[in-house]
XYZ file of C-alpha atoms in Angstrom:
451
model
C 0.000 0.000 0.000
C 2.932 2.358 0.631
C 3.951 1.923 -3.029
C 0.451 2.938 -4.152
C 0.522 6.019 -1.945
C 3.938 6.983 -3.308
C 2.787 6.536 -6.917
C -0.288 8.646 -6.282
C 1.861 11.368 -4.727
C 4.252 11.413 -7.669
C 1.398 11.777 -10.137
C -0.479 14.396 -8.174
C -0.387 18.026 -9.220
C -0.387 20.829 -6.648
C -3.850 22.222 -5.987
C -3.984 25.984 -5.510
C -7.120 27.919 -4.634
C -10.519 27.886 -6.306
C -11.128 28.511 -9.997
C -13.310 31.283 -11.347
C -15.861 29.364 -13.358
C -16.994 31.577 -16.192
C -17.198 31.199 -19.975
C -13.759 31.664 -21.497
C -11.958 31.193 -18.159
C -9.622 28.686 -19.828
C -9.277 30.410 -23.188
C -6.348 28.998 -25.219
C -5.743 26.193 -22.714
C -5.001 22.755 -24.122
C -7.619 20.022 -23.628
C -6.968 16.287 -23.145
C -9.973 13.949 -23.297
C -9.460 10.283 -22.341
C -12.215 7.724 -22.921
C -11.812 4.323 -21.258
C -14.251 2.063 -23.061
C -16.500 -0.221 -20.952
C -15.485 1.191 -17.559
C -18.091 0.930 -14.792
C -18.097 3.877 -12.421
C -18.823 1.708 -9.397
C -15.652 -0.371 -9.903
C -13.409 2.610 -9.110
C -12.213 3.623 -5.677
C -13.292 7.210 -6.370
C -16.870 5.929 -6.638
C -16.712 3.827 -3.478
C -15.365 0.505 -4.730
C -13.429 -1.228 -1.932
C -10.924 -3.052 -4.167
C -7.691 -1.274 -5.248
C -8.500 -1.196 -8.969
C -7.668 2.437 -9.691
C -4.918 4.135 -7.641
C -4.062 6.625 -10.385
C -7.668 7.523 -11.156
C -8.343 7.856 -7.425
C -5.404 10.248 -7.083
C -6.748 12.205 -10.056
C -10.199 12.315 -8.443
C -8.776 14.047 -5.387
C -7.911 17.077 -7.538
C -10.823 16.942 -9.993
C -14.478 17.702 -10.192
C -15.961 14.205 -9.843
C -19.459 13.889 -11.231
C -21.013 11.149 -9.145
C -24.043 10.561 -11.367
C -22.982 10.901 -14.986
C -25.043 8.933 -17.486
C -24.403 7.655 -20.980
C -26.948 7.926 -23.784
C -26.336 4.432 -25.147
C -24.914 1.043 -24.175
C -23.069 0.969 -27.506
C -19.677 2.512 -28.239
C -20.299 4.304 -31.533
C -23.601 5.888 -30.508
C -22.296 6.932 -27.102
C -19.048 8.428 -28.410
C -20.774 10.351 -31.195
C -23.095 11.916 -28.596
C -20.014 12.790 -26.555
C -18.289 14.414 -29.518
C -21.288 16.285 -30.963
C -23.517 16.995 -27.972
C -26.602 15.495 -29.657
C -28.507 12.301 -28.863
C -28.191 9.026 -30.795
C -31.523 9.490 -32.566
C -30.259 12.829 -33.914
C -26.821 11.749 -35.189
C -27.844 8.231 -36.279
C -24.398 6.641 -35.844
C -24.485 2.951 -34.875
C -21.947 0.244 -34.159
C -20.467 -1.694 -37.072
C -22.807 -4.565 -37.916
C -25.992 -2.653 -37.012
C -28.331 -1.222 -39.625
C -28.750 1.255 -41.112
C -25.013 1.881 -40.813
C -24.359 5.576 -41.384
C -21.476 7.898 -40.644
C -21.776 11.293 -38.948
C -23.953 13.723 -40.940
C -21.789 16.234 -42.788
C -23.728 19.155 -41.311
C -23.001 18.032 -37.727
C -19.877 19.686 -36.251
C -17.741 17.923 -33.682
C -15.816 19.112 -30.661
C -12.595 18.689 -32.651
C -13.837 20.674 -35.661
C -14.976 23.580 -33.486
C -11.701 23.671 -31.560
C -9.692 23.443 -34.781
C -11.630 26.413 -36.163
C -10.652 28.291 -32.983
C -6.942 27.682 -33.654
C -6.301 24.421 -31.840
C -4.118 21.657 -33.192
C -6.149 18.435 -32.947
C -5.012 14.821 -32.676
C -6.617 11.495 -31.719
C -5.157 8.110 -30.775
C -7.891 5.499 -30.536
C -8.364 1.749 -30.545
C -10.458 1.880 -33.714
C -13.408 -0.481 -34.106
C -16.522 1.440 -33.170
C -14.674 4.759 -32.975
C -13.047 4.263 -36.379
C -12.455 7.282 -38.591
C -14.813 5.883 -41.249
C -17.822 6.475 -38.973
C -17.042 10.185 -38.978
C -15.043 10.413 -35.763
C -12.037 11.880 -37.577
C -13.906 15.092 -38.466
C -11.863 18.088 -37.371
C -8.729 16.162 -36.419
C -5.374 17.024 -37.972
C -4.313 13.460 -37.177
C -6.583 10.510 -36.345
C -4.723 7.288 -35.558
C -6.525 3.971 -34.958
C -3.983 1.960 -33.001
C -5.877 -0.899 -31.354
C -4.819 -1.360 -27.698
C -1.594 0.621 -28.097
C -3.481 3.923 -28.009
C -2.450 4.910 -24.470
C 1.239 4.320 -25.088
C 1.114 6.045 -28.487
C -0.645 9.005 -26.903
C 2.381 9.462 -24.629
C 4.524 9.869 -27.730
C 1.954 12.196 -29.294
C 2.181 14.526 -26.320
C 5.844 15.156 -27.089
C 4.945 16.381 -30.558
C 1.945 18.423 -29.411
C 3.843 20.053 -26.541
C 6.411 21.529 -28.963
C 3.809 23.795 -30.553
C 3.077 27.256 -29.255
C -0.645 26.980 -29.938
C -3.133 25.045 -27.758
C -4.007 21.478 -28.662
C -6.903 19.058 -28.267
C -5.893 15.428 -27.732
C -8.506 12.644 -27.733
C -7.404 9.229 -26.456
C -9.549 6.083 -26.482
C -8.741 2.554 -25.271
C -10.481 -0.831 -25.165
C -8.102 -2.032 -22.431
C -10.998 -2.887 -20.092
C -13.216 -4.469 -22.785
C -13.871 -8.209 -22.948
C -12.388 -10.762 -23.245
C -10.936 -9.926 -19.814
C -7.328 -11.119 -19.966
C -5.266 -8.777 -17.786
C -1.518 -9.310 -17.305
C -0.745 -11.709 -14.475
C 0.804 -8.998 -12.301
C -2.555 -7.221 -12.211
C -4.843 -10.264 -12.284
C -3.299 -11.846 -9.186
C -4.320 -8.841 -7.089
C -7.963 -9.899 -7.452
C -8.294 -13.474 -8.733
C -9.084 -16.115 -6.118
C -6.359 -18.798 -6.217
C -8.877 -21.624 -5.807
C -10.819 -21.000 -9.019
C -11.310 -24.326 -10.810
C -13.525 -23.349 -13.747
C -12.844 -23.287 -17.494
C -12.328 -19.536 -18.023
C -8.797 -18.723 -19.160
C -7.094 -15.414 -18.438
C -4.861 -15.388 -21.506
C -5.781 -14.809 -25.143
C -3.006 -17.191 -26.185
C -4.612 -20.003 -24.181
C -7.897 -19.556 -26.008
C -6.279 -21.338 -28.941
C -7.884 -19.245 -31.689
C -6.537 -16.896 -34.314
C -5.792 -13.303 -33.506
C -9.136 -11.708 -34.208
C -11.417 -10.256 -31.586
C -14.654 -11.930 -32.651
C -13.189 -15.451 -32.564
C -11.587 -14.741 -29.193
C -14.833 -13.287 -27.858
C -16.810 -16.389 -28.812
C -14.170 -18.792 -27.507
C -13.935 -16.880 -24.237
C -17.655 -16.790 -23.475
C -18.125 -20.425 -24.556
C -16.140 -21.316 -21.427
C -18.425 -19.342 -19.106
C -21.175 -21.112 -17.157
C -24.217 -18.850 -17.463
C -25.566 -19.786 -14.030
C -22.296 -20.518 -12.246
C -21.627 -18.124 -9.325
C -17.936 -19.085 -9.316
C -17.588 -18.100 -12.971
C -19.348 -14.804 -12.333
C -16.982 -14.003 -9.454
C -14.005 -14.967 -11.601
C -15.132 -12.706 -14.450
C -15.495 -9.793 -12.029
C -11.991 -10.556 -10.687
C -10.526 -10.513 -14.192
C -12.438 -7.349 -15.100
C -11.029 -5.655 -11.997
C -7.554 -6.823 -13.022
C -8.090 -5.278 -16.459
C -9.061 -1.981 -14.822
C -5.895 -2.098 -12.713
C -3.758 -2.743 -15.815
C -5.435 0.142 -17.654
C -4.963 2.367 -14.619
C -1.228 1.686 -14.662
C -1.019 2.698 -18.337
C -3.116 5.764 -17.645
C -0.756 6.711 -14.836
C 2.137 6.719 -17.302
C 0.139 8.917 -19.682
C -0.750 11.387 -16.922
C 2.843 11.456 -15.727
C 4.063 12.198 -19.256
C 1.431 14.881 -19.624
C 2.621 16.575 -16.472
C 6.265 16.413 -17.557
C 5.609 17.866 -21.013
C 2.682 20.228 -20.529
C 3.087 21.113 -16.880
C -0.076 21.959 -15.012
C -1.694 24.090 -17.667
C -4.161 21.802 -19.482
C -7.791 20.878 -18.947
C -8.087 17.098 -18.467
C -11.245 15.000 -18.852
C -11.447 11.261 -18.123
C -14.653 9.313 -18.722
C -16.192 6.178 -20.200
C -18.785 5.569 -22.897
C -20.685 2.855 -21.002
C -20.201 0.310 -18.247
C -20.407 -3.485 -18.109
C -22.919 -5.936 -16.668
C -22.294 -9.147 -14.783
C -25.772 -10.674 -14.761
C -27.278 -8.082 -12.425
C -30.233 -8.290 -14.816
C -29.408 -11.632 -16.397
C -26.895 -10.588 -19.066
C -23.178 -10.211 -19.694
C -21.210 -7.364 -21.328
C -23.305 -4.252 -22.224
C -26.653 -4.996 -23.798
C -29.134 -3.244 -21.509
C -30.099 0.225 -20.284
C -29.745 -0.450 -16.566
C -27.341 1.587 -14.456
C -24.531 -0.968 -14.417
C -24.231 -0.034 -18.112
C -25.350 3.612 -18.213
C -23.650 4.984 -15.070
C -20.178 6.119 -16.147
C -17.283 7.963 -14.494
C -16.583 11.597 -15.327
C -13.545 13.470 -13.995
C -12.906 17.108 -14.925
C -9.523 18.423 -13.774
C -8.878 22.148 -14.091
C -5.338 23.525 -14.516
C -3.708 23.621 -11.113
C -6.167 21.111 -9.703
C -8.410 24.019 -8.747
C -12.024 23.670 -7.689
C -11.779 19.946 -6.882
C -15.050 18.660 -5.480
C -17.770 16.069 -5.877
C -20.997 16.899 -7.707
C -24.134 14.859 -7.072
C -26.332 16.355 -9.825
C -27.420 14.020 -12.601
C -25.430 14.918 -15.735
C -24.950 13.453 -19.221
C -22.150 12.676 -21.636
C -23.767 15.085 -24.113
C -23.005 17.857 -21.591
C -19.242 17.384 -21.932
C -18.848 19.030 -25.345
C -20.696 22.287 -24.497
C -18.893 22.428 -21.132
C -15.451 22.265 -22.734
C -16.411 24.800 -25.406
C -17.772 27.098 -22.713
C -14.565 26.899 -20.675
C -12.257 27.716 -23.592
C -14.505 30.478 -24.930
C -15.804 28.823 -28.098
C -19.485 29.238 -28.948
C -21.674 26.145 -28.737
C -23.901 25.559 -31.793
C -27.587 26.174 -31.117
C -28.619 22.657 -32.125
C -26.607 20.974 -29.336
C -28.901 19.039 -26.987
C -26.439 18.811 -24.115
C -25.875 21.818 -21.862
C -22.795 23.326 -20.244
C -22.127 22.219 -16.692
C -20.691 25.562 -15.585
C -24.046 26.593 -14.155
C -24.178 23.356 -12.164
C -20.667 23.956 -10.820
C -21.522 27.523 -9.853
C -24.738 26.435 -8.154
C -26.815 28.608 -10.477
C -28.366 25.772 -12.503
C -30.612 23.600 -10.347
C -32.905 22.420 -13.135
C -32.919 18.601 -13.287
C -31.519 17.185 -16.528
C -33.461 14.387 -18.120
C -31.271 11.632 -19.568
C -32.601 9.707 -22.542
C -30.664 6.547 -23.388
C -31.468 4.065 -26.099
C -30.440 1.054 -28.103
C -32.937 1.373 -30.909
C -31.883 -1.846 -32.653
C -33.152 -3.834 -29.666
C -36.091 -1.595 -28.781
C -34.544 -0.399 -25.505
C -35.176 3.051 -24.045
C -34.501 4.588 -20.631
C -35.439 8.012 -19.314
C -33.991 9.253 -16.037
C -35.311 12.350 -14.257
C -33.789 12.996 -10.846
C -33.963 9.603 -9.095
C -36.827 8.166 -11.128
C -36.044 5.966 -14.105
C -38.430 4.713 -16.765
C -37.394 1.734 -18.896
C -39.130 0.491 -22.022
C -38.249 -2.946 -23.370
C -39.966 -5.232 -25.890
C -41.186 -7.262 -22.890
C -42.844 -4.259 -21.246
C -42.323 -1.108 -19.206
C -40.551 -0.621 -15.875
C -40.193 2.147 -13.290
C -37.484 2.409 -10.633
C -36.723 4.699 -7.721
C -32.925 4.825 -7.885
C -32.621 6.482 -4.489
C -34.402 3.640 -2.711
C -33.458 0.897 -5.176
C -30.132 1.699 -6.920
C -29.865 -1.873 -8.204
C -33.138 -1.545 -10.149
C -34.593 -4.697 -8.629
C -38.154 -3.555 -7.782
C -40.340 -2.538 -10.695
C -42.770 0.079 -9.352
C -44.867 0.297 -12.497
C -47.778 -1.883 -11.258
C -48.490 0.631 -8.464
C -47.034 3.830 -10.023
C -48.595 3.900 -13.479
C -49.178 7.662 -13.456
C -45.541 8.492 -12.701
C -44.393 6.004 -15.346
C -46.754 7.592 -17.857
C -45.381 11.061 -17.098
C -41.804 9.889 -17.720
C -42.860 8.094 -20.898
C -44.244 11.402 -22.197
C -40.932 13.127 -21.420
C -39.050 10.360 -23.249
C -41.336 10.706 -26.259
C -40.921 14.493 -26.308
C -37.107 14.254 -26.195
C -37.147 11.572 -28.898
C -39.383 13.705 -31.131
C -36.998 16.651 -30.770
C -34.101 14.360 -31.717
C -35.881 13.075 -34.822
C -36.700 16.648 -35.856
C -33.044 17.592 -35.444
C -32.032 14.570 -37.517
C -34.251 15.833 -40.329
C -32.454 19.199 -40.215
C -28.988 17.637 -40.121
C -29.647 15.096 -42.835
C -28.427 11.528 -43.078
C -24.821 10.514 -42.840
C -23.196 8.682 -45.705
C -22.438 4.989 -46.004
C -18.985 4.404 -44.483
C -16.369 3.664 -47.135
C -13.726 1.175 -46.068
C -10.262 0.928 -47.540
C -8.926 -2.675 -47.743
C -6.749 -2.425 -44.625
C -9.525 -0.938 -42.481
C -11.955 -3.598 -43.705
C -9.468 -6.312 -42.764
C -9.122 -4.868 -39.258
C -12.870 -4.573 -38.795
C -13.423 -8.120 -40.049
C -10.897 -9.264 -37.450
C -12.848 -7.382 -34.794
C -16.070 -9.005 -35.956
C -17.799 -5.732 -36.916
C -18.209 -6.368 -40.665
C -18.523 -9.532 -42.706
C -15.838 -10.727 -45.103
């Protein structure tokens, strides 16, 4: 534990007094946005998890604004990330994961965070793990450089910082990693911190031991074929391996943050978040195929230069709020069509209006609407209503006795959806993604497109 405390101290920035939160307060400051795919908020120490999965993120949390109740708009990577980057909901931008239909890229008329910052004089670069954040879906819009690097994105981003730091103008760096995504095969040094030594099941913690070729889809199928769907020991083992994967990612992130401090000093705005979480049969499923909170509740850390204004915020916020917040801070106007809203008012205590969060996976007929602590869920099998304050695990469906409240939330969900469809009509459809041979080969290996 002393080693962890020392590492956290080395990575920590000093934290001077409070920040003046006003539009343009961070004009011409560089911005670094890190997205850790498939990271559950409640598996981090900063969100109350008792296991030591995230020493570097926990140290970062101590000098950041930590949004305790941030929500994603989709359980799927492409839809969630496009909402993050454009500030509009999935029904408005229409971008889906590879393999879903209709597969469309970002509408040409829809600006991104990168394009708006580039117009304001920023140099823009992205290092991602590809797949469902591939350039061909429109994620490269506004970036001077957009590199899809599979799981090497965190280490490559460290090298990118050296190049970006040489310039005299501010930069925007977007980093994305699948390091926590299934199949969960963390390095042994991280896995042994969590895995019970007496596990005797069939799950293997090494991709090499799966005995299949090096493509994600084959590995995914081989991995889950070894999992007993109703075996409590297998469920515990999967959680152990997932926690080991978080710890391995956290170590890589610590190196990135350390490099950022060495090269940029304490003068950049840093955001760390996830696109969605992961489920371990809380509602009978694996991975991320539902709209319950184990999937939609995501971490969000906002660290100001100097570590100023660190605090915890309990208001319900959304990933679509990130884009207008960052634009607000650096003094760039937010387009009128953006459905998210800046969080500066929340941080100043001037905005107490509750934010409704609409999440969906349209391909499977799943919708969720959260307003304060009430959550309405619509599935093909029926409707559900939960009081998240009294029942955070969403185990007691209140709909049979609370039909009027469920109906009121359904109307809100329908109104937000209608506004999104109207916006989609204004923006127009995206094009059909065009794949060069190398990108197609990579996506076939990941299982997102057919050969």
